[in-house]
XYZ file of C-alpha atoms in Angstrom:
636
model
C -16.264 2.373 46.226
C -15.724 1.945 42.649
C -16.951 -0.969 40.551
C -14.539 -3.435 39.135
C -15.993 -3.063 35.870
C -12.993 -4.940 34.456
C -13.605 -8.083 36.381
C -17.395 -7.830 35.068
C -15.735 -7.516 31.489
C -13.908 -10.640 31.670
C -16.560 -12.383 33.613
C -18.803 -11.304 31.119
C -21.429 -10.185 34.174
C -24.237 -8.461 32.356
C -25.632 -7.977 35.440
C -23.011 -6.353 37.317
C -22.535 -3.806 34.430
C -26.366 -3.165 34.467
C -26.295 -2.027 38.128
C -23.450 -0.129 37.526
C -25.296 1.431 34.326
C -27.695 2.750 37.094
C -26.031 3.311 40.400
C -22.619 3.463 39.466
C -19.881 7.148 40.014
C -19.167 8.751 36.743
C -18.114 7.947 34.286
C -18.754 4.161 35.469
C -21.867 4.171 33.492
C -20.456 4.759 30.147
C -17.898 2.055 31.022
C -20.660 -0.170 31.597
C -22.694 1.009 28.227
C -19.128 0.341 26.321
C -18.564 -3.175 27.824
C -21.859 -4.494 27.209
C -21.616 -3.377 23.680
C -18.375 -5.116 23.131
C -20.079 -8.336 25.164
C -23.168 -8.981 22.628
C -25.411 -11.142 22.636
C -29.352 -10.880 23.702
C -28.857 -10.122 27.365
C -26.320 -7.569 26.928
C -28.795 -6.213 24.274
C -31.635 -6.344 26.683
C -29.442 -4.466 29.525
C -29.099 -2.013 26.770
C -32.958 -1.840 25.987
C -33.574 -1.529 29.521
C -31.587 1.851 29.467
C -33.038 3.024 26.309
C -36.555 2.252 27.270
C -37.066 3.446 30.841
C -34.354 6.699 30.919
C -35.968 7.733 34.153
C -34.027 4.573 35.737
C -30.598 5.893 34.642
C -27.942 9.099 34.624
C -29.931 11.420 32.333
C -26.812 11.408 29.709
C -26.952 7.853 29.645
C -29.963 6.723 27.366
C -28.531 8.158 23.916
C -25.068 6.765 24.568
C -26.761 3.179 25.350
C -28.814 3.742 22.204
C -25.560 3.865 20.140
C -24.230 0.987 21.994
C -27.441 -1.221 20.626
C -27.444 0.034 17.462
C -24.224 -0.989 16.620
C -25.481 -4.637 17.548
C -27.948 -4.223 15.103
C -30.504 -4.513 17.584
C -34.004 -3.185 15.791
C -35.483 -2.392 18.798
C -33.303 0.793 18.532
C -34.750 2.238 14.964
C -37.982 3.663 16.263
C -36.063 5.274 19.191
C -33.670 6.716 17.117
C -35.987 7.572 14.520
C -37.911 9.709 17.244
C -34.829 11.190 18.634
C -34.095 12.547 14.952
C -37.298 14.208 13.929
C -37.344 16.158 17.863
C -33.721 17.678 18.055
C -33.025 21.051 17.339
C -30.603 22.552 14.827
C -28.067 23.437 17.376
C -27.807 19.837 18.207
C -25.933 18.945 15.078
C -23.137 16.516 16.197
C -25.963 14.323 18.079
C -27.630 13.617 14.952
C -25.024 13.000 13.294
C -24.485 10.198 15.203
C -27.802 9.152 14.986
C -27.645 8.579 11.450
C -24.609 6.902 11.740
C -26.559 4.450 14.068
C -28.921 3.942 11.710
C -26.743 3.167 8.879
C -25.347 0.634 11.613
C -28.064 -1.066 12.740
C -29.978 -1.123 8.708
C -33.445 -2.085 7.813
C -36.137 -0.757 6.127
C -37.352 2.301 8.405
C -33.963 3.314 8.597
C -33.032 3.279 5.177
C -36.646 5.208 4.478
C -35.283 8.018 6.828
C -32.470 7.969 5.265
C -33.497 8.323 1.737
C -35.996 11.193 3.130
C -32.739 13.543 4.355
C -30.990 12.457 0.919
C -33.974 15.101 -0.520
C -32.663 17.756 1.586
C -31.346 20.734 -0.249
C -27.795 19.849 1.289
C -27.625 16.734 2.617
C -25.457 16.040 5.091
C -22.306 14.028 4.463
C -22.682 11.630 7.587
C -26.300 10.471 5.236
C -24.603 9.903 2.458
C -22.077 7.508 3.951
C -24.847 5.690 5.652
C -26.544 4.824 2.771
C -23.651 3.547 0.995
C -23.119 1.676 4.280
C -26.322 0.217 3.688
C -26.182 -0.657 -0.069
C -29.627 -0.322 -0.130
C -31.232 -0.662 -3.957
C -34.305 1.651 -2.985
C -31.584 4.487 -2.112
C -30.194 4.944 -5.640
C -32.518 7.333 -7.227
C -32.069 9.794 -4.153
C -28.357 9.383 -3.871
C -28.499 9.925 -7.946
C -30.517 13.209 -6.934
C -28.103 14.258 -3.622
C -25.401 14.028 -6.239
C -26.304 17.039 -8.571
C -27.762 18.864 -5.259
C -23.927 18.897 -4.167
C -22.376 19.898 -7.046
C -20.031 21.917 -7.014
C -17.001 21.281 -4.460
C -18.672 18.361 -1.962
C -19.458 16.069 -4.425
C -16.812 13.127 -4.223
C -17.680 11.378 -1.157
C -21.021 11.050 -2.901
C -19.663 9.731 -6.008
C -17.660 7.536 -3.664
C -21.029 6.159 -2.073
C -22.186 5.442 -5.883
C -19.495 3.135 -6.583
C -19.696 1.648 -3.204
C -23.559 0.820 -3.958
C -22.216 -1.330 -7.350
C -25.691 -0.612 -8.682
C -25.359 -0.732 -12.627
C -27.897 2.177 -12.402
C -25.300 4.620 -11.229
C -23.431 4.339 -14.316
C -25.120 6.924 -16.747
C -24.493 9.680 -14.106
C -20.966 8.358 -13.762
C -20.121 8.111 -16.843
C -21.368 11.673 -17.091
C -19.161 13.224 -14.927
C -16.357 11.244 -16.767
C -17.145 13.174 -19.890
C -18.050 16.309 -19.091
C -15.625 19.575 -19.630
C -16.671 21.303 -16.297
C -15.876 17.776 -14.151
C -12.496 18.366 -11.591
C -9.788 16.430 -11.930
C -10.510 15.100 -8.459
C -13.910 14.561 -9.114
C -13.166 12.492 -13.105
C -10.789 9.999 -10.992
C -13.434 9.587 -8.507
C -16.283 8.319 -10.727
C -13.546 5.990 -13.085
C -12.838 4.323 -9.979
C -17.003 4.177 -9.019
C -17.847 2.724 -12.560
C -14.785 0.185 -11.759
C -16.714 -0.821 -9.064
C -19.693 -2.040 -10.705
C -20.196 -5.666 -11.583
C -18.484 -7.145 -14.387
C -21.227 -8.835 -15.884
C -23.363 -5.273 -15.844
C -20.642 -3.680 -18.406
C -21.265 -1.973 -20.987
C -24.254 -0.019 -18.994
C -26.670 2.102 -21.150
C -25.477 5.231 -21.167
C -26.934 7.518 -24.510
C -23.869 7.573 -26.123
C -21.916 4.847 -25.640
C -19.345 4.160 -22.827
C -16.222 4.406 -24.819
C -17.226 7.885 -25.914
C -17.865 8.797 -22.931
C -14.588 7.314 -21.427
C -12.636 8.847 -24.179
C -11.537 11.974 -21.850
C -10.348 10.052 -18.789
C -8.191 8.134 -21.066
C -6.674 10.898 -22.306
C -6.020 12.154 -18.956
C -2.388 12.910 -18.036
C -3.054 11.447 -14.479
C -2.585 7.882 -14.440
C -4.739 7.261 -11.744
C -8.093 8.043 -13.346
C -6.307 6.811 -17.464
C -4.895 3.671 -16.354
C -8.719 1.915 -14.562
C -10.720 4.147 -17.578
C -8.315 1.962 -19.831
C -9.143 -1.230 -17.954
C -13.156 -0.649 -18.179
C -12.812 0.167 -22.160
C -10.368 -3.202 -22.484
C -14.206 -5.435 -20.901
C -15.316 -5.059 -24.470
C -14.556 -5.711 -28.268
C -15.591 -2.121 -29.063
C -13.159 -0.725 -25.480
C -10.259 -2.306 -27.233
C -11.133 -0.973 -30.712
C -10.965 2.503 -29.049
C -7.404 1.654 -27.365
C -6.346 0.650 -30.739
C -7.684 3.951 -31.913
C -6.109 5.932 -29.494
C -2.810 3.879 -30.330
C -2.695 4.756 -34.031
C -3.744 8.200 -33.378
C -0.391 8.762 -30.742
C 1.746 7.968 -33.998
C 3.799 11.063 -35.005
C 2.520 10.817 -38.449
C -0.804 11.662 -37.150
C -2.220 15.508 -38.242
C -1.574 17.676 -34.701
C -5.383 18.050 -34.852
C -5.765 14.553 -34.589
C -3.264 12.982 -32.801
C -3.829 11.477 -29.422
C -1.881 13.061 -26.612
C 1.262 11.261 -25.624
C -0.024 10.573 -22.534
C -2.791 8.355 -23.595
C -0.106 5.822 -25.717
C 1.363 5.318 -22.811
C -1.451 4.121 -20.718
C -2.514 1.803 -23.878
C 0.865 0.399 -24.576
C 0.643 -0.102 -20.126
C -2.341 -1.996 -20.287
C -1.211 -4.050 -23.301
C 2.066 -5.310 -21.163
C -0.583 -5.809 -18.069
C -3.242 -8.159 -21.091
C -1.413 -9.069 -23.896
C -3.838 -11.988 -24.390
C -6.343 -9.398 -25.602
C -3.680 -7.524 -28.118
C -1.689 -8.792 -30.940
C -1.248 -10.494 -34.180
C -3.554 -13.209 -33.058
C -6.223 -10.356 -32.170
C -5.760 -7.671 -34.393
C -3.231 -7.522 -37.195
C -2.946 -3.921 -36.432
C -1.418 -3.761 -32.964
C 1.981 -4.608 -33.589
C 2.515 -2.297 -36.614
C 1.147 0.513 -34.473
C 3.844 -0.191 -31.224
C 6.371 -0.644 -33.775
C 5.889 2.966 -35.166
C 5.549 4.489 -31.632
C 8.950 2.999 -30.909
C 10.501 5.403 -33.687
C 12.697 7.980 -33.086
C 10.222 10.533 -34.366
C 8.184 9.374 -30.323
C 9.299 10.757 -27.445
C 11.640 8.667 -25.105
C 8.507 7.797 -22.415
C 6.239 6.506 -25.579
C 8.958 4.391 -26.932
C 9.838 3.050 -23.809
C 6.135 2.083 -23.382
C 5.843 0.688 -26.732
C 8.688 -1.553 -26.029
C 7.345 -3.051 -22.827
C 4.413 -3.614 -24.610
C 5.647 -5.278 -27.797
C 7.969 -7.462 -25.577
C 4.505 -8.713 -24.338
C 2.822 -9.908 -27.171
C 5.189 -10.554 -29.509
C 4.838 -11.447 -32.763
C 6.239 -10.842 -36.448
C 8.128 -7.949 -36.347
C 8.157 -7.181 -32.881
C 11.766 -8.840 -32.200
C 13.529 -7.147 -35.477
C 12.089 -3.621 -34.154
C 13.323 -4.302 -31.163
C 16.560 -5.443 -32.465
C 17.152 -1.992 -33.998
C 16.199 0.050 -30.890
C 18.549 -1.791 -28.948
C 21.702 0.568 -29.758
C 19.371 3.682 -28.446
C 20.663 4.885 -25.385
C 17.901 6.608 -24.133
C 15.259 3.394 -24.197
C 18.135 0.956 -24.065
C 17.496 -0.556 -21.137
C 13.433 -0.816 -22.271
C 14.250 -2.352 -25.033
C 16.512 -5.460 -23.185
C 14.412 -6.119 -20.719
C 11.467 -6.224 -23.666
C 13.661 -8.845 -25.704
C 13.567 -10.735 -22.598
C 10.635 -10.917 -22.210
C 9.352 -11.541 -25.587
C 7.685 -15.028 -25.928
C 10.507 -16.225 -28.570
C 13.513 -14.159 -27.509
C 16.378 -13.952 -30.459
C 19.081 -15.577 -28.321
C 21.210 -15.992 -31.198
C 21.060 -11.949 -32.473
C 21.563 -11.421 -29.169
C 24.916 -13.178 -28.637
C 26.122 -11.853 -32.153
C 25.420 -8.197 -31.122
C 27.536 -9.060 -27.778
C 30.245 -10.064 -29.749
C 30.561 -6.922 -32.475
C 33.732 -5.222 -31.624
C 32.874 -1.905 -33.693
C 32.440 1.124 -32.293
C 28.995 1.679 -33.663
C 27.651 -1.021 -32.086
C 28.147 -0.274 -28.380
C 25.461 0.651 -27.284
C 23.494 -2.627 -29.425
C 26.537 -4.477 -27.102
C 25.483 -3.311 -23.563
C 21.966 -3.527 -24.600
C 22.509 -7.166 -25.528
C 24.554 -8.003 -22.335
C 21.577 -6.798 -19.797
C 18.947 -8.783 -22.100
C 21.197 -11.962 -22.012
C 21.382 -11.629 -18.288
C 17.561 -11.084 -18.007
C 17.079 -14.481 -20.026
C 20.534 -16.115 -17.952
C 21.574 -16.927 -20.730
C 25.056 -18.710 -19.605
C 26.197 -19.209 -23.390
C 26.831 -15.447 -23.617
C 29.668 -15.937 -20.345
C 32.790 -15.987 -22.410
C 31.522 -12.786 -24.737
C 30.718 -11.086 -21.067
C 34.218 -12.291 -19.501
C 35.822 -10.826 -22.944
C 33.667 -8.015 -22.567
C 35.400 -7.063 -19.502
C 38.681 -5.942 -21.133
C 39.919 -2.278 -20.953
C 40.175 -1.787 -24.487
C 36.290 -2.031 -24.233
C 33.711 1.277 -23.530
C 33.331 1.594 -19.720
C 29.175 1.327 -20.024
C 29.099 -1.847 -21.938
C 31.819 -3.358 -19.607
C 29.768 -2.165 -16.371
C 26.789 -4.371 -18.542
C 29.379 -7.067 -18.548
C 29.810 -6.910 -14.895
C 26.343 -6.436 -13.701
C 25.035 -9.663 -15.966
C 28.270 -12.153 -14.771
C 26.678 -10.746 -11.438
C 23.218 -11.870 -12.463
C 24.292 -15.496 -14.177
C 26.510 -16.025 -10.985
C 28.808 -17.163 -13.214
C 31.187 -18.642 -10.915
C 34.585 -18.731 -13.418
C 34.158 -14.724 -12.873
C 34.827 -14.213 -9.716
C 38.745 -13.931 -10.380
C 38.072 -11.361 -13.199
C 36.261 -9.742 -11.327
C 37.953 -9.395 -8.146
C 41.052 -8.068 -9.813
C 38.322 -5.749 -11.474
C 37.437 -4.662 -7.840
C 40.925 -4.004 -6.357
C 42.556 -2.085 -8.987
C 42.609 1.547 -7.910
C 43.530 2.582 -11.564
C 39.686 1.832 -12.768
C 37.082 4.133 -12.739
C 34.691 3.616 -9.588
C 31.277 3.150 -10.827
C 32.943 -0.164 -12.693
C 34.794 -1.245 -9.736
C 31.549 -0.774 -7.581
C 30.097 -3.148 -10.256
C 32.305 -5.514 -9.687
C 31.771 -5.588 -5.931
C 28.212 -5.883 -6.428
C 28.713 -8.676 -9.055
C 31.012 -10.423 -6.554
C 28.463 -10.322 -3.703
C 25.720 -12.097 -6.046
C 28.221 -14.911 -7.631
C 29.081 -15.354 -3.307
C 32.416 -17.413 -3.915
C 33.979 -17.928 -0.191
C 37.607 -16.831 -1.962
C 36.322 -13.388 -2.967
C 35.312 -12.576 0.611
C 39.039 -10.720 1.477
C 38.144 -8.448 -2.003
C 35.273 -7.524 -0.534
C 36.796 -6.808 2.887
C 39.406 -4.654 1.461
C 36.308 -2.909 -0.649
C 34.546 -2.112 2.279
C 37.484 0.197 3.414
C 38.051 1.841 0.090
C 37.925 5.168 -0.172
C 35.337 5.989 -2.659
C 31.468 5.552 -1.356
C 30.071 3.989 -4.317
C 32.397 1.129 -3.617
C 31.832 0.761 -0.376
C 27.993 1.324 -0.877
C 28.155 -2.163 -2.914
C 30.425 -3.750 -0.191
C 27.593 -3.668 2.272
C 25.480 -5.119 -0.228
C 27.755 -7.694 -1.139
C 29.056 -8.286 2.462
C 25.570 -9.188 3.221
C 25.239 -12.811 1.524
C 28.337 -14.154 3.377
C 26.849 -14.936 6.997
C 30.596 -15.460 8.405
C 31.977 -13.712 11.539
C 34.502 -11.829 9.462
C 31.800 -9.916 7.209
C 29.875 -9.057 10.294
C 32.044 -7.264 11.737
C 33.269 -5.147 9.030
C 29.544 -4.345 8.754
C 29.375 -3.534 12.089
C 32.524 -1.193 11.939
C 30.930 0.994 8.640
C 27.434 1.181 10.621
C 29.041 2.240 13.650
C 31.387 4.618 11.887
C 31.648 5.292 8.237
C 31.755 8.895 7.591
C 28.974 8.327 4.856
C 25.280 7.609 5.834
C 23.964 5.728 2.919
C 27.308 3.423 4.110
C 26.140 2.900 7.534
C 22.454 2.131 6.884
C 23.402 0.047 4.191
C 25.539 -2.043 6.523
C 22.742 -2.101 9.340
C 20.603 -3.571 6.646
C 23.742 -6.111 5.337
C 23.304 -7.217 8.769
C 19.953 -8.086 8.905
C 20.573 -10.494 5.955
C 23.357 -12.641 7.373
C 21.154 -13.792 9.893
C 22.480 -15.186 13.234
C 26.282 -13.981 12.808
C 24.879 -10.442 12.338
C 22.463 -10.346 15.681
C 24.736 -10.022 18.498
C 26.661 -7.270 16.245
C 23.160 -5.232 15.695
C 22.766 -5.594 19.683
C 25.683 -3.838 20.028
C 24.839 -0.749 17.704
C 22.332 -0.202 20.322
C 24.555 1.021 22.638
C 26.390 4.394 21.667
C 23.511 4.613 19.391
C 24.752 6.259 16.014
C 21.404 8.773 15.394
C 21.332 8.453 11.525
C 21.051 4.828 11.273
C 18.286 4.565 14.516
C 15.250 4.043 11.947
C 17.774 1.114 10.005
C 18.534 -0.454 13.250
C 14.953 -0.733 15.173
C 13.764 -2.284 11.615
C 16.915 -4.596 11.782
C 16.528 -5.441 15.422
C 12.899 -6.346 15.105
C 13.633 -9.170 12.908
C 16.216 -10.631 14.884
C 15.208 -13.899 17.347
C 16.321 -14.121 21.209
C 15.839 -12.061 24.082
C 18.913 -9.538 23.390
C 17.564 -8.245 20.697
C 14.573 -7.918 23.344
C 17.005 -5.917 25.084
C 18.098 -3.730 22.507
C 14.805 -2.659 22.060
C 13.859 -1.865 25.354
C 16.757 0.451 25.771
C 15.894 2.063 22.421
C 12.116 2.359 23.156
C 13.203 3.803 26.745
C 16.604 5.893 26.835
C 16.272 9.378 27.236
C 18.913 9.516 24.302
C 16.530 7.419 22.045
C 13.691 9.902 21.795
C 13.196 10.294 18.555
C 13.287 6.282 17.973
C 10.767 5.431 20.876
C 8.048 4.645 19.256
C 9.165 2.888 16.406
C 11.249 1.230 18.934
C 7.793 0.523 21.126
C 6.012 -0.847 17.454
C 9.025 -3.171 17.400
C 8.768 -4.686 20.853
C 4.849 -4.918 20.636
C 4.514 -6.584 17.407
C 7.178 -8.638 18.273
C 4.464 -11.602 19.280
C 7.406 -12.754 21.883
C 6.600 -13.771 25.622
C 9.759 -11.674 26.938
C 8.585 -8.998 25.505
C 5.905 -8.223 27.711
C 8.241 -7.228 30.911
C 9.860 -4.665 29.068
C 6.043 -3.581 27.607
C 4.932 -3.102 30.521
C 7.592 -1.459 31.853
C 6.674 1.361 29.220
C 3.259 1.312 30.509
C 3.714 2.067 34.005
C 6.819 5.117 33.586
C 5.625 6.661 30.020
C 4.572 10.269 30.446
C 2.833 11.417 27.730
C 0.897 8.271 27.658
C 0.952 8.605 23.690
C 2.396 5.024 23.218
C 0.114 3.427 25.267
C -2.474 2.261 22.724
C 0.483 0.431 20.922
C 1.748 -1.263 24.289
C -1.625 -2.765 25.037
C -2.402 -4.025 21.873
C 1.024 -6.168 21.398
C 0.054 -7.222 25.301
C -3.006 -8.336 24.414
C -1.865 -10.150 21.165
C 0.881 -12.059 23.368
C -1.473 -14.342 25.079
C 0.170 -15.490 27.917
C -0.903 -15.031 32.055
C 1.827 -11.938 32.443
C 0.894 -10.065 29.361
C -3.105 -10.174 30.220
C -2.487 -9.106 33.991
C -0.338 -6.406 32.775
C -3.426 -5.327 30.464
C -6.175 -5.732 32.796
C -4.106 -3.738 35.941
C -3.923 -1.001 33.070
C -7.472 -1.029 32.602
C -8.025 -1.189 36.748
C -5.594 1.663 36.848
C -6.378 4.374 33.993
C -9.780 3.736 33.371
C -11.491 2.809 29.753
C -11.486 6.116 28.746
C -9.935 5.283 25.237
C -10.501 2.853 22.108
C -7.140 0.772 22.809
C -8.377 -0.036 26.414
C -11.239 -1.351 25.525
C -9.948 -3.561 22.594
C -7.449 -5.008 24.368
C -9.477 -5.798 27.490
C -12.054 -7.310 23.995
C -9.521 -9.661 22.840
C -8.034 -10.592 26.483
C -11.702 -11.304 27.525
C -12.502 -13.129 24.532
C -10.338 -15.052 24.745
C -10.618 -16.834 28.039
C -14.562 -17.339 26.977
């Protein structure tokens, strides 16, 4: 007769699970090793001991599977055992040590990191060491993971230089900073130890290195990948003498600069990035440099990506100068957009240069006057609404009137709306400003512009009808969901359709029972839109809906996002249709997923659904046990 191990689980019976440790049918006894690992506590440890100590007692596969068990319980009795176990196995029993330095690096303490340490000398250590010891954090490890480092290179060297950083021992950094510098270093391997010196304590920076740390960090910032030049430029801005090199390497980028001296592009962006990220540490009041050198990378002798840069960056800090050079970038159409959103965000914005460039009529100054419309919208600025409204005439450029459109949007200037919606409807304007309308008219939300946007949404060009779903979306009325719920269930276009499933989802409770519906006759292209949408929704249809998504043999290819929706769902009427999955699902793939949004449920049904699982299939996997862990834990 088998042992109801899962009884002795929620009982928390030690000793049941020790007998069946020794008299129990396989695999019973692993069961029992598992259970009374994920019990604790000093007689579950003890049980464990018992195993470990007197192997005769037990299955002869047992022993080492009980000594994992108590090292992860950080039970010291197991480091001598294990220790033994390591220094009599046999080369061809590689796996099993491996996990017997993983137990070590689990269960900690002196002998263990000793061992440990003592296979860091080997000529190749293995990897499973490595991690151990950075597991451990141990200070005595450093030198020999320092060593392990250079015996690795080249080409299995990052998970160590991982392990230094997670040791944040400022002792690690003159190796680091090494590999940062040198020529023959990987790309891989540079971005590896920035990130490991980012991980050492603040208060240990600058570390000694022989030639000083923004020397050595000088390559990595110059590095095209942002990844390893963007945290290199965060350690060099710690100190006075970091931020004197990013000033350096911000003059140098100027295109005045001799070719043989002139920083790479690449690197003025990451400096002018982390200037926008700190201004506090850049500008007039730090350095009367800094704002001279953005303003001559925004020139039109830089290329587009540094002058956008240098525009973020002088929007945030400011100072003399900074607004006028802005000012005369504005017109540029290829950093245009930069350049507003920089006014906006400069500490004194020039509101009034602003609203004059809205206003000039000339031909030169269009772009200045779209450029000025999305920076006056950034800074709502309702004083520049009659300029936008006049703005809006035909006899105006069709880019600085889409500006127009897309600020009134942004102020939701109500007086618009009527401009606008005659904007909308005429079929005799281009599209991309009519669908700029429609998406101005969804943000302003006046009830009377609700049959425009009706009529939008069934207008032939997509683009329109695109910003219709958008727009449709902030009136929760009857009459808006169901236009949605005609373009998701049949617009020709699919960007149309998901964008309506999603419009849905934001009208709240007038859009639910219409998503329920889209269930059924399920359209295949919007199946991802509509689980997401479904999820969020409240009562049991939408319960429903997602049953007969996670479960229809027309569904497939939506059943376990569908599943993922019902589990995490945290909703009791959820767990009939869970377990329905549980007892008909063949591949049993989704399994781990039911259990775990069981478990998390709480309630009587959802645990006896979880623990008849367990009675039925067995602990043989991870998301068994945890969910039998949290159901048992929690009647404690």
């Amino acid at each position: 007769m088998e042992p109801d191990i899962v009884r002795m689980r929620v009982d928390r019976d030690v000793a049941g699970l020790s007998e069946v440790m020794r008299t129990g049918p396989s695999p019973y006894p692993v069961w029992a090793v598992d259970l009374l690992g994920d019990i604790g506590g000093p007689a579950a440890a003890d049980a464990l001991f018992d195993c470990v100590d007197r192997p005769d007692d037990y299955p002869r596969w047992l022993p080492l599977h009980a000594l994992s068990a108590l090292a992860q319980l950080r039970d010291r009795r197991a480091v001598p055992v294990i220790l033994g176990q390591v220094r009599g196995r046999k080369g061809d029993e590689r796996a099993r040590v491996a996990r017997m330095y993983e137990d070590l690096g689990a269960v900690g303490g002196p002998e263990a990191v000793r061992e440990l340490v003592h296979r860091l000398g080997d000529p190749k250590p293995p990897r499973v060491v490595v991690e151990a010891v950075a597991r451990l954090r141990a200070p005595e490890a450093v030198p020999a993971l320092l060593a392990a480092l250079w015996a690795l290179l080249p080409g299995d060297e990052v998970h160590t230089v991982e392990a230094l950083g997670a040791m944040r021992d400022p002792r690690t950094a003159p190796a680091l900073l090494f590999l940062v510098r040198s020529e023959g270093t990987s790309a891989r391997l540079r971005r590896a130890a920035v990130l490991a010196l980012t991980e050492l304590p603040r208060d240990s920076w600058p570390p000694p290195a022989g030639l000083s740390p923004e020397v050595m960090l000088r390559r990595a910032l110059r590095d095209p990948d942002a990844e390893t030049a963007r945290p290199a430029a965060a350690l060099l801005a710690r100190t006075s003498n970091g931020r004197d090199e990013l000033r350096g390497h911000l003059r140098d980028a100027r295109p005045g600069r001799p070719p043989a001296y002139r920083a790479p592009d690449c690197s003025a962006v990451t400096v002018c990035a982390l200037i926008q990220e700190r201004p506090e540490l850049f500008g007039e009041a730090r350095d009367y440099r800094d704002v001279p050198s953005l303003v001559d990378l925004l020139g039109e002798e830089s290329v587009p990506a540094v002058r956008r840069a240098a525009a973020s960056a002088l929007g945030a800090v400011g100072g003399e100068g900074a607004a006028d050079a802005l000012l005369a970038a504005l017109g540029d159409d290829r950093i245009g957009d930069a350049v507003a959103r920089a006014l906006s965000a400069l500490p004194a914005p020039p509101v009034r240069e602003l609203l004059a460039a809205l206003s000039d009529g000339s031909p030169r100054a269009r772009g200045r006057r779209r450029g000025a419309a999305v920076a006056l919208g950034l800074l709502e600025c309702v004083e520049a609404a009659p300029l936008l409204l006049a703005a809006l005439d035909a006899e105006n450029p069709g880019d600085v009137r889409s500006a127009a459109a897309d600020t009134l949007g942004a102020l939701r200037h109500g007086p618009a709306a009527d401009r606008l919606a005659v904007l909308a409807a005429d079929d005799e304007e281009p599209g991309t400003l009519r669908a700029r309308a429609v998406h101005a008219l969804g943000l302003i939300g006046a009830r009377e512009s609700l049959p425009v946007l009706l009529a939008a949404a069934r207008d032939p060009l997509e683009p329109v009808r695109v910003q219709a779903t958008q727009a449709l979306g902030r009136f929760p009325v009857a009459e808006a969901a169901e236009a949605l719920g005609e373009l998701a269930a049949g617009d020709a276009s699919r960007d149309v359709a998901r964008g309506a499933v999603r419009a849905l989802v934001r009208i709240g409770a007038p859009g639910a029972p219409v998503l329920v519906s889209l269930a059924e006759g399920l359209r295949r292209d919007v199946a991802q839109e509509l689980v997401t949408a479904l999820a969020g929704c409240a009562g049991a249809e939408a319960v429903t809906a997602l049953a007969r998504l996670a479960t229809a043999p027309d569904t497939e290819d939506v059943h376990l996002p569908a599943t993922e929706a019902l589990a995490g769902r945290r909703s009791p009427d959820a767990a009939a249709p869970l377990a329905a999955i549980l007892a008909t699902d063949r591949p049993t793939y989704r399994h781990g997923v039911v259990l775990r949004g069981l478990a998390a449920l709480g309630t009587e049904e959802a645990d006896a659904h979880v623990i008849a699982y367990c009675r039925t299939h067995g602990l043989t996997g991870e998301d068994s046990r945890a969910a039998l862990r949290v159901v048992a834990d929690r009647r404690r």
